[in-house]
Amino acid sequence: MEKILTTQDLMDQFSNMNKDNSVCQIYIPGKGKFTIVLQEEDPKSIASEVRTNPSLKQLINESMEAYHSGDSASTTDLLRALKPKDFEK
């Protein structure tokens, strides 16, 4: 059982929870004991992934720069460029 003294301690407990670690017991002095249950995990957003993965942030920034400068091809352009012989063994 974790003793919670600050809001940061509580947020750390929430952050450590996932579908495999979904139950947490805590003690808050002056309040008592609590059991926290993570019932459903939200799918991660791109923004949260970028915050936790600096290399992903760099990749997205580089891709956006290439898109804005015209140095990239669209999916439509790629599909138009592909020929049946590209898929032959």
Short mmCIF file of N, CA and C in Angstrom, two decimals:
data_model
loop_
_atom_site.label_atom_id
_atom_site.label_comp_id
_atom_site.label_asym_id
_atom_site.label_seq_id
_atom_site.Cartn_x
_atom_site.Cartn_y
_atom_site.Cartn_z
N MET A 1 0.85 -1.17 0.00
CA MET A 1 0.00 0.00 0.00
C MET A 1 0.90 1.23 0.00
N GLU A 2 0.61 2.13 -0.92
CA GLU A 2 1.42 3.34 -1.07
C GLU A 2 0.83 4.48 -0.24
N LYS A 3 1.69 5.17 0.46
CA LYS A 3 1.28 6.35 1.24
C LYS A 3 1.35 7.55 0.31
N ILE A 4 0.25 8.27 0.19
CA ILE A 4 0.15 9.42 -0.70
C ILE A 4 0.23 10.69 0.13
N LEU A 5 1.27 11.49 -0.13
CA LEU A 5 1.44 12.74 0.61
C LEU A 5 1.20 13.97 -0.25
N THR A 6 1.32 13.82 -1.57
CA THR A 6 1.15 14.96 -2.47
C THR A 6 0.29 14.56 -3.66
N THR A 7 -0.20 15.56 -4.36
CA THR A 7 -0.97 15.27 -5.58
C THR A 7 -0.07 14.60 -6.61
N GLN A 8 1.22 14.92 -6.61
CA GLN A 8 2.15 14.28 -7.55
C GLN A 8 2.27 12.79 -7.25
N ASP A 9 2.27 12.42 -5.96
CA ASP A 9 2.30 11.00 -5.59
C ASP A 9 1.08 10.28 -6.16
N LEU A 10 -0.07 10.92 -6.07
CA LEU A 10 -1.31 10.33 -6.58
C LEU A 10 -1.25 10.20 -8.10
N MET A 11 -0.79 11.24 -8.77
CA MET A 11 -0.67 11.19 -10.23
C MET A 11 0.33 10.12 -10.67
N ASP A 12 1.39 9.94 -9.91
CA ASP A 12 2.36 8.88 -10.22
C ASP A 12 1.70 7.51 -10.14
N GLN A 13 0.84 7.32 -9.15
CA GLN A 13 0.12 6.05 -9.04
C GLN A 13 -0.78 5.83 -10.25
N PHE A 14 -1.50 6.87 -10.66
CA PHE A 14 -2.35 6.75 -11.85
C PHE A 14 -1.53 6.44 -13.09
N SER A 15 -0.39 7.11 -13.22
CA SER A 15 0.46 6.92 -14.40
C SER A 15 1.00 5.50 -14.51
N ASN A 16 1.21 4.86 -13.37
CA ASN A 16 1.77 3.51 -13.37
C ASN A 16 0.72 2.43 -13.64
N MET A 17 -0.53 2.81 -13.70
CA MET A 17 -1.60 1.83 -13.90
C MET A 17 -1.81 1.55 -15.38
N ASN A 18 -2.12 0.29 -15.69
CA ASN A 18 -2.46 -0.12 -17.05
C ASN A 18 -3.35 -1.36 -16.96
N LYS A 19 -3.65 -1.97 -18.11
CA LYS A 19 -4.58 -3.10 -18.08
C LYS A 19 -4.01 -4.28 -17.30
N ASP A 20 -2.69 -4.41 -17.23
CA ASP A 20 -2.08 -5.50 -16.47
C ASP A 20 -1.90 -5.15 -14.99
N ASN A 21 -1.86 -3.88 -14.68
CA ASN A 21 -1.69 -3.38 -13.32
C ASN A 21 -2.86 -2.43 -13.04
N SER A 22 -4.06 -3.00 -12.88
CA SER A 22 -5.27 -2.18 -12.87
C SER A 22 -5.84 -1.88 -11.49
N VAL A 23 -5.24 -2.43 -10.43
CA VAL A 23 -5.74 -2.18 -9.08
C VAL A 23 -4.60 -1.63 -8.22
N CYS A 24 -4.92 -0.57 -7.49
CA CYS A 24 -3.90 0.08 -6.67
C CYS A 24 -4.53 0.44 -5.32
N GLN A 25 -3.84 0.10 -4.24
CA GLN A 25 -4.31 0.49 -2.91
C GLN A 25 -3.41 1.59 -2.39
N ILE A 26 -4.04 2.64 -1.89
CA ILE A 26 -3.28 3.78 -1.38
C ILE A 26 -3.80 4.17 0.00
N TYR A 27 -2.96 4.90 0.72
CA TYR A 27 -3.35 5.45 2.01
C TYR A 27 -3.07 6.94 2.00
N ILE A 28 -4.09 7.73 2.31
CA ILE A 28 -3.95 9.18 2.40
C ILE A 28 -4.13 9.55 3.87
N PRO A 29 -3.05 10.04 4.52
CA PRO A 29 -3.15 10.40 5.93
C PRO A 29 -4.28 11.40 6.17
N GLY A 30 -5.06 11.13 7.20
CA GLY A 30 -6.17 12.01 7.54
C GLY A 30 -7.46 11.68 6.79
N LYS A 31 -7.38 10.82 5.78
CA LYS A 31 -8.56 10.42 5.01
C LYS A 31 -8.83 8.94 5.12
N GLY A 32 -7.79 8.13 4.90
CA GLY A 32 -7.97 6.69 5.02
C GLY A 32 -7.38 5.92 3.85
N LYS A 33 -7.84 4.67 3.74
CA LYS A 33 -7.35 3.76 2.70
C LYS A 33 -8.31 3.78 1.52
N PHE A 34 -7.73 3.71 0.32
CA PHE A 34 -8.51 3.71 -0.92
C PHE A 34 -8.03 2.59 -1.83
N THR A 35 -8.96 2.05 -2.58
CA THR A 35 -8.62 1.11 -3.64
C THR A 35 -9.03 1.76 -4.95
N ILE A 36 -8.07 1.92 -5.85
CA ILE A 36 -8.32 2.53 -7.15
C ILE A 36 -8.33 1.41 -8.19
N VAL A 37 -9.37 1.39 -9.02
CA VAL A 37 -9.48 0.37 -10.07
C VAL A 37 -9.55 1.06 -11.42
N LEU A 38 -8.63 0.72 -12.30
CA LEU A 38 -8.67 1.21 -13.68
C LEU A 38 -9.61 0.29 -14.44
N GLN A 39 -10.78 0.81 -14.81
CA GLN A 39 -11.78 -0.02 -15.45
C GLN A 39 -11.58 -0.14 -16.94
N GLU A 40 -11.13 0.92 -17.57
CA GLU A 40 -10.93 0.90 -19.02
C GLU A 40 -9.82 1.87 -19.38
N GLU A 41 -8.87 1.39 -20.13
CA GLU A 41 -7.73 2.22 -20.53
C GLU A 41 -8.06 2.91 -21.85
N ASP A 42 -7.90 4.24 -21.87
CA ASP A 42 -8.13 5.00 -23.11
C ASP A 42 -7.02 4.69 -24.10
N PRO A 43 -7.37 4.63 -25.38
CA PRO A 43 -6.31 4.46 -26.37
C PRO A 43 -5.41 5.69 -26.36
N LYS A 44 -4.13 5.46 -26.58
CA LYS A 44 -3.19 6.58 -26.55
C LYS A 44 -3.40 7.48 -27.75
N SER A 45 -3.30 8.76 -27.51
CA SER A 45 -3.40 9.72 -28.61
C SER A 45 -2.02 9.95 -29.19
N ILE A 46 -1.98 10.48 -30.38
CA ILE A 46 -0.70 10.80 -31.00
C ILE A 46 0.04 11.81 -30.13
N ALA A 47 -0.69 12.78 -29.59
CA ALA A 47 -0.05 13.81 -28.76
C ALA A 47 0.62 13.20 -27.53
N SER A 48 -0.03 12.24 -26.88
CA SER A 48 0.58 11.63 -25.70
C SER A 48 1.77 10.77 -26.10
N GLU A 49 1.71 10.11 -27.25
CA GLU A 49 2.84 9.32 -27.73
C GLU A 49 4.04 10.22 -28.02
N VAL A 50 3.78 11.38 -28.63
CA VAL A 50 4.85 12.32 -28.96
C VAL A 50 5.51 12.85 -27.69
N ARG A 51 4.70 13.12 -26.65
CA ARG A 51 5.25 13.62 -25.39
C ARG A 51 6.21 12.62 -24.76
N THR A 52 5.93 11.33 -24.91
CA THR A 52 6.76 10.31 -24.26
C THR A 52 7.86 9.76 -25.14
N ASN A 53 7.87 10.11 -26.44
CA ASN A 53 8.85 9.55 -27.36
C ASN A 53 9.48 10.66 -28.20
N PRO A 54 10.62 11.20 -27.78
CA PRO A 54 11.26 12.31 -28.50
C PRO A 54 11.59 11.98 -29.96
N SER A 55 11.96 10.74 -30.25
CA SER A 55 12.30 10.40 -31.64
C SER A 55 11.05 10.42 -32.52
N LEU A 56 9.90 10.06 -31.96
CA LEU A 56 8.65 10.15 -32.72
C LEU A 56 8.32 11.61 -33.01
N LYS A 57 8.54 12.47 -32.03
CA LYS A 57 8.30 13.90 -32.23
C LYS A 57 9.18 14.44 -33.35
N GLN A 58 10.45 14.04 -33.36
CA GLN A 58 11.37 14.48 -34.41
C GLN A 58 10.91 13.97 -35.77
N LEU A 59 10.51 12.71 -35.85
CA LEU A 59 10.04 12.12 -37.10
C LEU A 59 8.82 12.86 -37.64
N ILE A 60 7.87 13.16 -36.77
CA ILE A 60 6.66 13.88 -37.19
C ILE A 60 7.01 15.29 -37.65
N ASN A 61 7.89 15.97 -36.91
CA ASN A 61 8.30 17.33 -37.32
C ASN A 61 8.99 17.32 -38.67
N GLU A 62 9.89 16.35 -38.89
CA GLU A 62 10.57 16.25 -40.19
C GLU A 62 9.57 15.96 -41.31
N SER A 63 8.60 15.11 -41.05
CA SER A 63 7.59 14.79 -42.05
C SER A 63 6.74 16.01 -42.39
N MET A 64 6.39 16.79 -41.37
CA MET A 64 5.59 17.99 -41.61
C MET A 64 6.38 19.01 -42.41
N GLU A 65 7.67 19.16 -42.09
CA GLU A 65 8.52 20.09 -42.85
C GLU A 65 8.62 19.65 -44.31
N ALA A 66 8.80 18.36 -44.54
CA ALA A 66 8.89 17.84 -45.91
C ALA A 66 7.57 18.07 -46.66
N TYR A 67 6.46 17.88 -45.98
CA TYR A 67 5.15 18.09 -46.59
C TYR A 67 4.98 19.56 -46.99
N HIS A 68 5.30 20.46 -46.06
CA HIS A 68 5.12 21.90 -46.32
C HIS A 68 6.07 22.43 -47.40
N SER A 69 7.25 21.83 -47.51
CA SER A 69 8.20 22.30 -48.52
C SER A 69 8.02 21.58 -49.86
N GLY A 70 7.09 20.64 -49.92
CA GLY A 70 6.84 19.93 -51.17
C GLY A 70 7.84 18.82 -51.46
N ASP A 71 8.60 18.42 -50.46
CA ASP A 71 9.61 17.37 -50.64
C ASP A 71 9.07 15.97 -50.35
N SER A 72 7.78 15.81 -50.38
CA SER A 72 7.20 14.50 -50.09
C SER A 72 6.16 14.16 -51.15
N ALA A 73 5.82 12.89 -51.23
CA ALA A 73 4.80 12.44 -52.18
C ALA A 73 3.56 12.02 -51.40
N SER A 74 2.41 12.23 -51.99
CA SER A 74 1.18 11.80 -51.34
C SER A 74 0.98 10.31 -51.59
N THR A 75 0.08 9.72 -50.86
CA THR A 75 -0.24 8.31 -51.06
C THR A 75 -0.76 8.09 -52.47
N THR A 76 -1.55 9.03 -52.97
CA THR A 76 -2.07 8.94 -54.34
C THR A 76 -0.93 8.91 -55.34
N ASP A 77 0.07 9.78 -55.16
CA ASP A 77 1.23 9.80 -56.06
C ASP A 77 1.97 8.46 -56.01
N LEU A 78 2.13 7.92 -54.83
CA LEU A 78 2.82 6.64 -54.68
C LEU A 78 2.06 5.53 -55.40
N LEU A 79 0.74 5.48 -55.20
CA LEU A 79 -0.06 4.44 -55.84
C LEU A 79 -0.03 4.56 -57.36
N ARG A 80 -0.03 5.76 -57.86
CA ARG A 80 0.04 5.97 -59.31
C ARG A 80 1.39 5.50 -59.87
N ALA A 81 2.44 5.63 -59.09
CA ALA A 81 3.77 5.25 -59.55
C ALA A 81 4.00 3.74 -59.54
N LEU A 82 3.23 3.01 -58.76
CA LEU A 82 3.42 1.56 -58.67
C LEU A 82 2.84 0.86 -59.89
N LYS A 83 3.53 -0.16 -60.34
CA LYS A 83 3.12 -0.96 -61.48
C LYS A 83 3.02 -2.42 -61.04
N PRO A 84 2.23 -3.24 -61.74
CA PRO A 84 2.12 -4.66 -61.38
C PRO A 84 3.47 -5.37 -61.30
N LYS A 85 4.42 -4.99 -62.16
CA LYS A 85 5.72 -5.66 -62.14
C LYS A 85 6.49 -5.38 -60.84
N ASP A 86 6.13 -4.30 -60.12
CA ASP A 86 6.78 -4.00 -58.84
C ASP A 86 6.47 -5.06 -57.79
N PHE A 87 5.41 -5.84 -58.01
CA PHE A 87 4.99 -6.85 -57.04
C PHE A 87 5.38 -8.26 -57.44
N GLU A 88 6.04 -8.40 -58.58
CA GLU A 88 6.48 -9.72 -59.03
C GLU A 88 7.72 -10.14 -58.26
N LYS A 89 7.85 -11.45 -58.08
CA LYS A 89 9.01 -11.98 -57.36
C LYS A 89 10.19 -12.11 -58.27
#
